[in-house]
Each structure stands twice: as structure tokens, then as C-alpha cells.
């Protein structure tokens, strides 16, 4: 009997041990899996590191590449395109001018009434989606459509269509153009889903001009510009200390005011003002100092334009969400903390940057927004809170790197034009701020205006790189609709009624 009792007791103990071992084993395995997921995050953090020292190297690289791009055609990944815009609106412009903004899925036509003072500024805007069939059809159909919208706007205003006074138009055309004068340029290629083959190689403003004439519109294309130039123009109209413009939206680009004698690749370029706006096409900037991860490499390799637009792929709205998606996918492959690998996670661009921003900025204690987005948009249900926290951290790392690199890019421009304070006289141990001029950078794009964390990280980095003494003189000012309004303002400041100020000797 005693033997039987002992046997049962031993049996129970063995079973208890086995269960305990199973539980411990499962815990150890779970912990190990969790460790692997945390390892993915750690690795990401390390490879996205943007110490202030590193950012300063990016600043220097940007300034060096700007010099190289100005020295010779093809001398740098930065194209540093001449715009022939040799003066910027000052606020004293008068008259009625038109703007036309073509560069994406929507296009806008607008009219501005300028009263000679900044405050006397009035505008009327009409926006329309471009019917997809016109994006791939014949140029005649697209331009007919655009001209009709302009005609409609003219008819709506007091400005008589039959008025003998020629109306002047600023045309923002945000596709790669080889500019030949302030009001003409040749289309190099279409992007963003446009494919009107009979337009490539043609003079863009000329095609519009012919259409306007055909429609009987007494209107002249006074300027043909890129959207960043419009942003700079609008910024300068409101604040004369504006020297550069940056757009961080779907893509990213910047332009700035340069002295003509610094544009070495165009010898003999003379303007009355002594300067000209240069369109950097900075989305294509690249420096080995930029912190690059395996996710960036994969994203680039799978993109339709590998080895192109390297800066843009780390910074802009088109890509940030997709970098985050790639990291989460990797985490889910490393362990089943995220459950089985969800096929929706493998779909390129399944996570847009606005959703990434919404997860990043979810301040609810249970991260309910994160849970909802993961469930609804990526089909990952029931992720535990600690895993949701990890997702937020991934968004933070990716957005922070992007914002800090953008800040370094901006300081690179300031350095190139001597506005980064490095030329300031030092008094004792601190820099004298009496020599530092107020410097304004016009900025546009939803990433900056809508994504608060991005904006805050950008500002923080700007202060870290420049130091407080200098940073207090650098102001980022948001402009709204520079690409439309700015173009109309440039039509005013480059009006044919004034003399042609650009000469090529
Ligand atoms: P575009 O550059 O096309 O002229 P925007 O400046 O509005 O237009 O930028 C659009 C880009 O900004 C999109 O790629 C989108 O992913 C991103 N975006 C829009 N809203 C937000 C937001 N709230 N947070 C983060 N990114 C956003
Ligand atoms: Mg835009």
C-alpha cells in the first residue's frame, strides 16, 4: 500500500515537473522571440543613428555637392538647375495676374489682384482633378482642358476676356524641364503617371501659348517655373529675408537664391540683380554619411528608379510609411509575436505615411489608434500592447531620421550661402550674433505642416546643428500654395512690361 502511495506521489511530482518545464520552456521561447524582435528594433536604431556630428558631415556634403553642381553640368548628383528667375516679388507689385499649377493629380488656376502692398492681396482659385485619360493622351487634349479652365476663370472675374490688355500668366510645371529662359523650357520626361509622348522634347510654355491663342485668350506665359520656385516667390513676397524654399510632401526638393558669379557652369551669365534662383533638385542628393539601412537598400532596389532620388527616399511622404512597413514585416518574420506573417504586410506601400504619423502620434494609454490601424489597414489583429509600443518606436526612429536629415539639408544650403553663422565674428568664447542676418526659409508640404513629430524633430536638429545663438536667426516659415500663387506673383515681378534682365554673354 505504502508503495502504491509512493508511486502515485512520484508520478504526480514527475507530471508537475513536466508541466513546469513546459511552462518555463514556453516562457523561455517567448522571451527569446521577443528578444529577437527587440533586436530588430535595436539594429534599426543603431543604423538610423543621426548624431549631431554625423548631421554636420551631411551639411558639409550638401554644401560641397552644391558647389560641384554649380561648377559643371553633371558635376554632382545635385543638378542645380538654372531657373532664369532673377528677381523675386517684393510686395509692391500691382495688377491682375494669373497662375496655373500643373504637377500632380490636381491642377489649379488662379487669379491674384495685387494692390501694391502686401496687405492688398486678393485671389480666386479653382481646382480640378485631371481626368486620367488626359494624362496619357495627346498634349492637345490636356492643354485644351487647362486653357478652358483658365478661360472660365477669366470669364468669372471682372477682367474682360476681350480686354486689349494682355493678361500675364505664371505657369508652374512640376516635371523635369530644361529651362531655356524664364518663360520657356523643354520637357525632359514625364513623371507621376503622366505619359503624353508627343510632348517630350517640346517647349512647354510654347505649347500652352499656342493653345491659349487658339482659344482666343489674350494671355501670355510670363514665367515657367518649378513648384519650389513658386514657394520661394510667395515666401519672398511676404518676407524679404526669404532666401530659400523647401518642399517636403510626396517628394522633396529645394531652391535658393544664388549669386550669378557663383554659377560657374554658366560663364557670362549676367542679371541686373546679380542673382538667380537655382533649383537644386535635392531629392537626388546622396552622401555616404547618411545612415542607410537594409530596408532603404531594398526599397530602392524594388523602386522604379533605383539609385535615384536617394535623399527623397529617406525623407519624403511617398516613402516613410513603406520603410516602417518593411521593418514591421521583418519583425513578424523573426518571430510570431506578431502572429503569422500577414500577407498584407508584404504589399508595397500598404502603409501610407499619414497612417504611420497617426500611429506615431497616438497618445492614448492603450494605443487604441495603433491597434485599429494595424487591424484595419495591415490586417494584424490583437497585437499585444508591448508589441504596439514597438511599432510606435519604429515610426519614431524612421520619422526622426528623416526630419534630422532634412534639417541637415537646410543647413547645407545656409552654409553654401554663408548664412549658417560659420563666418560670424567670435567675441570671446561665444559667437557674436550682431553679425548674423535674419534668414528665412519658406517651407511647404504636408510632412512638415501635418506631421507634428516630424516638424518638431526637424526644428530640434536645426538647433542642435546651428547652436542656439545662430538658430534664433533662422526662421522656417510655412507658405500656402506657393506653387500656384507664387507663379502668379512671379508673373508680376517678371512682367513683360518690365525690361528683360537676364543676359547670356
Ligand atoms: P504634394 O507633395 O503631393 O504636393 P503634400 O504636400 O500634401 O502634397 O504632401 C503629400 C504627402 O504627405 C503624401 O505623400 C502623404 O503621404 C504625406 N502626408 C499627408 N498628410 C500627412 C500627415 N498627416 N502626416 C504625415 N504625412 C502626411
Ligand atoms: Mg505640393
PDB file of N, CA and C in Angstrom, residues 98 100 139-140 142-144 146-148 150 165-171 173 181-185 199 202-224 491 496:
ATOM      1  N   UNK A  98      -2.300  85.913 -63.431  1.00  0.00           N
ATOM      2  CA  UNK A  98      -2.865  84.568 -63.370  1.00  0.00           C
ATOM      3  C   UNK A  98      -1.786  83.542 -63.056  1.00  0.00           C
ATOM      4  N   UNK A 100      -1.054  79.146 -62.958  1.00  0.00           N
ATOM      5  CA  UNK A 100      -1.509  77.822 -63.374  1.00  0.00           C
ATOM      6  C   UNK A 100      -0.534  76.821 -62.784  1.00  0.00           C
ATOM      7  N   UNK A 139      -1.163  65.773 -76.180  1.00  0.00           N
ATOM      8  CA  UNK A 139      -0.903  67.039 -75.477  1.00  0.00           C
ATOM      9  C   UNK A 139      -2.010  68.050 -75.766  1.00  0.00           C
ATOM     10  N   UNK A 140      -2.535  67.998 -76.991  1.00  0.00           N
ATOM     11  CA  UNK A 140      -3.567  68.954 -77.388  1.00  0.00           C
ATOM     12  C   UNK A 140      -4.779  68.873 -76.451  1.00  0.00           C
ATOM     13  N   UNK A 142      -4.921  67.684 -73.310  1.00  0.00           N
ATOM     14  CA  UNK A 142      -4.599  68.155 -71.955  1.00  0.00           C
ATOM     15  C   UNK A 142      -4.572  69.677 -71.919  1.00  0.00           C
ATOM     16  N   UNK A 143      -3.889  70.288 -72.877  1.00  0.00           N
ATOM     17  CA  UNK A 143      -3.754  71.741 -72.855  1.00  0.00           C
ATOM     18  C   UNK A 143      -5.070  72.454 -73.181  1.00  0.00           C
ATOM     19  N   UNK A 144      -5.882  71.829 -73.996  1.00  0.00           N
ATOM     20  CA  UNK A 144      -7.227  72.376 -74.263  1.00  0.00           C
ATOM     21  C   UNK A 144      -8.025  72.443 -72.966  1.00  0.00           C
ATOM     22  N   UNK A 146      -6.871  72.514 -69.895  1.00  0.00           N
ATOM     23  CA  UNK A 146      -6.295  73.524 -68.999  1.00  0.00           C
ATOM     24  C   UNK A 146      -6.733  74.931 -69.435  1.00  0.00           C
ATOM     25  N   UNK A 147      -6.633  75.172 -70.731  1.00  0.00           N
ATOM     26  CA  UNK A 147      -6.968  76.507 -71.247  1.00  0.00           C
ATOM     27  C   UNK A 147      -8.441  76.828 -71.001  1.00  0.00           C
ATOM     28  N   UNK A 148      -9.294  75.811 -71.092  1.00  0.00           N
ATOM     29  CA  UNK A 148     -10.719  76.052 -70.832  1.00  0.00           C
ATOM     30  C   UNK A 148     -10.933  76.489 -69.387  1.00  0.00           C
ATOM     31  N   UNK A 150      -8.834  78.088 -67.547  1.00  0.00           N
ATOM     32  CA  UNK A 150      -8.357  79.475 -67.448  1.00  0.00           C
ATOM     33  C   UNK A 150      -9.412  80.430 -68.000  1.00  0.00           C
ATOM     34  N   UNK A 165      -5.791  94.557 -73.140  1.00  0.00           N
ATOM     35  CA  UNK A 165      -4.570  94.451 -72.327  1.00  0.00           C
ATOM     36  C   UNK A 165      -4.233  92.980 -72.128  1.00  0.00           C
ATOM     37  N   UNK A 166      -3.007  92.656 -72.457  1.00  0.00           N
ATOM     38  CA  UNK A 166      -2.613  91.251 -72.361  1.00  0.00           C
ATOM     39  C   UNK A 166      -2.516  90.825 -70.892  1.00  0.00           C
ATOM     40  N   UNK A 167      -3.083  89.657 -70.631  1.00  0.00           N
ATOM     41  CA  UNK A 167      -3.033  89.150 -69.255  1.00  0.00           C
ATOM     42  C   UNK A 167      -1.788  88.288 -69.129  1.00  0.00           C
ATOM     43  N   UNK A 168      -1.154  88.376 -67.953  1.00  0.00           N
ATOM     44  CA  UNK A 168       0.083  87.600 -67.808  1.00  0.00           C
ATOM     45  C   UNK A 168      -0.094  86.443 -66.835  1.00  0.00           C
ATOM     46  N   UNK A 169       0.568  85.360 -67.209  1.00  0.00           N
ATOM     47  CA  UNK A 169       0.359  84.100 -66.508  1.00  0.00           C
ATOM     48  C   UNK A 169       1.685  83.507 -66.028  1.00  0.00           C
ATOM     49  N   UNK A 170       1.673  83.024 -64.775  1.00  0.00           N
ATOM     50  CA  UNK A 170       2.818  82.251 -64.275  1.00  0.00           C
ATOM     51  C   UNK A 170       2.435  80.782 -64.317  1.00  0.00           C
ATOM     52  N   UNK A 171       3.284  79.976 -64.908  1.00  0.00           N
ATOM     53  CA  UNK A 171       2.957  78.561 -65.119  1.00  0.00           C
ATOM     54  C   UNK A 171       3.916  77.698 -64.295  1.00  0.00           C
ATOM     55  N   UNK A 173       5.058  74.158 -63.583  1.00  0.00           N
ATOM     56  CA  UNK A 173       5.014  72.871 -64.268  1.00  0.00           C
ATOM     57  C   UNK A 173       6.032  71.974 -63.555  1.00  0.00           C
ATOM     58  N   UNK A 181      14.792  79.882 -70.788  1.00  0.00           N
ATOM     59  CA  UNK A 181      14.678  81.276 -70.357  1.00  0.00           C
ATOM     60  C   UNK A 181      13.662  81.265 -69.225  1.00  0.00           C
ATOM     61  N   UNK A 182      13.369  82.433 -68.672  1.00  0.00           N
ATOM     62  CA  UNK A 182      12.436  82.437 -67.538  1.00  0.00           C
ATOM     63  C   UNK A 182      11.038  81.980 -67.970  1.00  0.00           C
ATOM     64  N   UNK A 183      10.765  82.101 -69.257  1.00  0.00           N
ATOM     65  CA  UNK A 183       9.415  81.751 -69.708  1.00  0.00           C
ATOM     66  C   UNK A 183       9.396  80.599 -70.706  1.00  0.00           C
ATOM     67  N   UNK A 184      10.489  79.853 -70.783  1.00  0.00           N
ATOM     68  CA  UNK A 184      10.475  78.711 -71.707  1.00  0.00           C
ATOM     69  C   UNK A 184      11.358  77.580 -71.195  1.00  0.00           C
ATOM     70  N   UNK A 185      10.993  76.378 -71.578  1.00  0.00           N
ATOM     71  CA  UNK A 185      11.767  75.222 -71.155  1.00  0.00           C
ATOM     72  C   UNK A 185      11.293  73.982 -71.882  1.00  0.00           C
ATOM     73  N   UNK A 199       4.755  65.226 -76.182  1.00  0.00           N
ATOM     74  CA  UNK A 199       5.199  66.453 -75.506  1.00  0.00           C
ATOM     75  C   UNK A 199       6.692  66.432 -75.189  1.00  0.00           C
ATOM     76  N   UNK A 202       9.508  68.921 -76.231  1.00  0.00           N
ATOM     77  CA  UNK A 202       8.863  70.165 -76.726  1.00  0.00           C
ATOM     78  C   UNK A 202       9.011  71.295 -75.719  1.00  0.00           C
ATOM     79  N   UNK A 203       8.868  72.496 -76.213  1.00  0.00           N
ATOM     80  CA  UNK A 203       8.922  73.669 -75.352  1.00  0.00           C
ATOM     81  C   UNK A 203       7.540  73.834 -74.707  1.00  0.00           C
ATOM     82  N   UNK A 204       7.522  73.666 -73.401  1.00  0.00           N
ATOM     83  CA  UNK A 204       6.259  73.548 -72.670  1.00  0.00           C
ATOM     84  C   UNK A 204       5.403  74.818 -72.716  1.00  0.00           C
ATOM     85  N   UNK A 205       6.046  75.948 -72.435  1.00  0.00           N
ATOM     86  CA  UNK A 205       5.282  77.204 -72.403  1.00  0.00           C
ATOM     87  C   UNK A 205       4.747  77.528 -73.793  1.00  0.00           C
ATOM     88  N   UNK A 206       5.532  77.157 -74.815  1.00  0.00           N
ATOM     89  CA  UNK A 206       5.122  77.411 -76.194  1.00  0.00           C
ATOM     90  C   UNK A 206       3.842  76.656 -76.528  1.00  0.00           C
ATOM     91  N   UNK A 207       3.761  75.411 -76.079  1.00  0.00           N
ATOM     92  CA  UNK A 207       2.569  74.597 -76.356  1.00  0.00           C
ATOM     93  C   UNK A 207       1.355  75.229 -75.679  1.00  0.00           C
ATOM     94  N   UNK A 208       1.541  75.680 -74.432  1.00  0.00           N
ATOM     95  CA  UNK A 208       0.437  76.333 -73.729  1.00  0.00           C
ATOM     96  C   UNK A 208       0.045  77.629 -74.442  1.00  0.00           C
ATOM     97  N   UNK A 209       1.072  78.385 -74.834  1.00  0.00           N
ATOM     98  CA  UNK A 209       0.835  79.672 -75.502  1.00  0.00           C
ATOM     99  C   UNK A 209      -0.001  79.499 -76.777  1.00  0.00           C
ATOM    100  N   UNK A 210       0.357  78.482 -77.555  1.00  0.00           N
ATOM    101  CA  UNK A 210      -0.391  78.223 -78.800  1.00  0.00           C
ATOM    102  C   UNK A 210      -1.852  77.876 -78.500  1.00  0.00           C
ATOM    103  N   UNK A 211      -2.040  77.085 -77.450  1.00  0.00           N
ATOM    104  CA  UNK A 211      -3.409  76.684 -77.092  1.00  0.00           C
ATOM    105  C   UNK A 211      -4.213  77.910 -76.675  1.00  0.00           C
ATOM    106  N   UNK A 212      -3.583  78.787 -75.873  1.00  0.00           N
ATOM    107  CA  UNK A 212      -4.286  79.986 -75.417  1.00  0.00           C
ATOM    108  C   UNK A 212      -4.694  80.843 -76.617  1.00  0.00           C
ATOM    109  N   UNK A 213      -3.770  80.944 -77.571  1.00  0.00           N
ATOM    110  CA  UNK A 213      -4.059  81.745 -78.769  1.00  0.00           C
ATOM    111  C   UNK A 213      -5.225  81.121 -79.542  1.00  0.00           C
ATOM    112  N   UNK A 214      -5.181  79.795 -79.681  1.00  0.00           N
ATOM    113  CA  UNK A 214      -6.238  79.086 -80.402  1.00  0.00           C
ATOM    114  C   UNK A 214      -7.600  79.321 -79.758  1.00  0.00           C
ATOM    115  N   UNK A 215      -7.597  79.421 -78.427  1.00  0.00           N
ATOM    116  CA  UNK A 215      -8.852  79.628 -77.700  1.00  0.00           C
ATOM    117  C   UNK A 215      -9.268  81.102 -77.679  1.00  0.00           C
ATOM    118  N   UNK A 216      -8.423  81.938 -78.237  1.00  0.00           N
ATOM    119  CA  UNK A 216      -8.736  83.367 -78.272  1.00  0.00           C
ATOM    120  C   UNK A 216      -8.523  84.069 -76.931  1.00  0.00           C
ATOM    121  N   UNK A 217      -7.679  83.490 -76.112  1.00  0.00           N
ATOM    122  CA  UNK A 217      -7.385  84.120 -74.817  1.00  0.00           C
ATOM    123  C   UNK A 217      -6.178  85.037 -74.966  1.00  0.00           C
ATOM    124  N   UNK A 218      -6.371  86.306 -74.638  1.00  0.00           N
ATOM    125  CA  UNK A 218      -5.272  87.258 -74.776  1.00  0.00           C
ATOM    126  C   UNK A 218      -4.386  87.177 -73.531  1.00  0.00           C
ATOM    127  N   UNK A 219      -3.606  86.124 -73.483  1.00  0.00           N
ATOM    128  CA  UNK A 219      -2.826  85.848 -72.282  1.00  0.00           C
ATOM    129  C   UNK A 219      -1.429  85.389 -72.656  1.00  0.00           C
ATOM    130  N   UNK A 220      -0.454  85.840 -71.887  1.00  0.00           N
ATOM    131  CA  UNK A 220       0.919  85.469 -72.206  1.00  0.00           C
ATOM    132  C   UNK A 220       1.587  84.743 -71.044  1.00  0.00           C
ATOM    133  N   UNK A 221       2.315  83.681 -71.362  1.00  0.00           N
ATOM    134  CA  UNK A 221       3.058  82.965 -70.312  1.00  0.00           C
ATOM    135  C   UNK A 221       4.307  83.786 -69.980  1.00  0.00           C
ATOM    136  N   UNK A 222       4.287  84.441 -68.819  1.00  0.00           N
ATOM    137  CA  UNK A 222       5.411  85.311 -68.446  1.00  0.00           C
ATOM    138  C   UNK A 222       6.528  84.541 -67.756  1.00  0.00           C
ATOM    139  N   UNK A 223       6.167  83.492 -67.023  1.00  0.00           N
ATOM    140  CA  UNK A 223       7.197  82.654 -66.388  1.00  0.00           C
ATOM    141  C   UNK A 223       6.778  81.180 -66.415  1.00  0.00           C
ATOM    142  N   UNK A 224       7.783  80.343 -66.522  1.00  0.00           N
ATOM    143  CA  UNK A 224       7.588  78.896 -66.426  1.00  0.00           C
ATOM    144  C   UNK A 224       8.505  78.437 -65.300  1.00  0.00           C
ATOM    145  N   UNK A 491       4.877  86.062 -62.238  1.00  0.00           N
ATOM    146  CA  UNK A 491       4.425  86.672 -63.500  1.00  0.00           C
ATOM    147  C   UNK A 491       4.412  88.189 -63.316  1.00  0.00           C
ATOM    148  N   UNK A 496       6.193  91.326 -68.682  1.00  0.00           N
ATOM    149  CA  UNK A 496       6.841  91.765 -69.928  1.00  0.00           C
ATOM    150  C   UNK A 496       6.856  93.285 -70.017  1.00  0.00           C
TER     151      UNK A 496
END
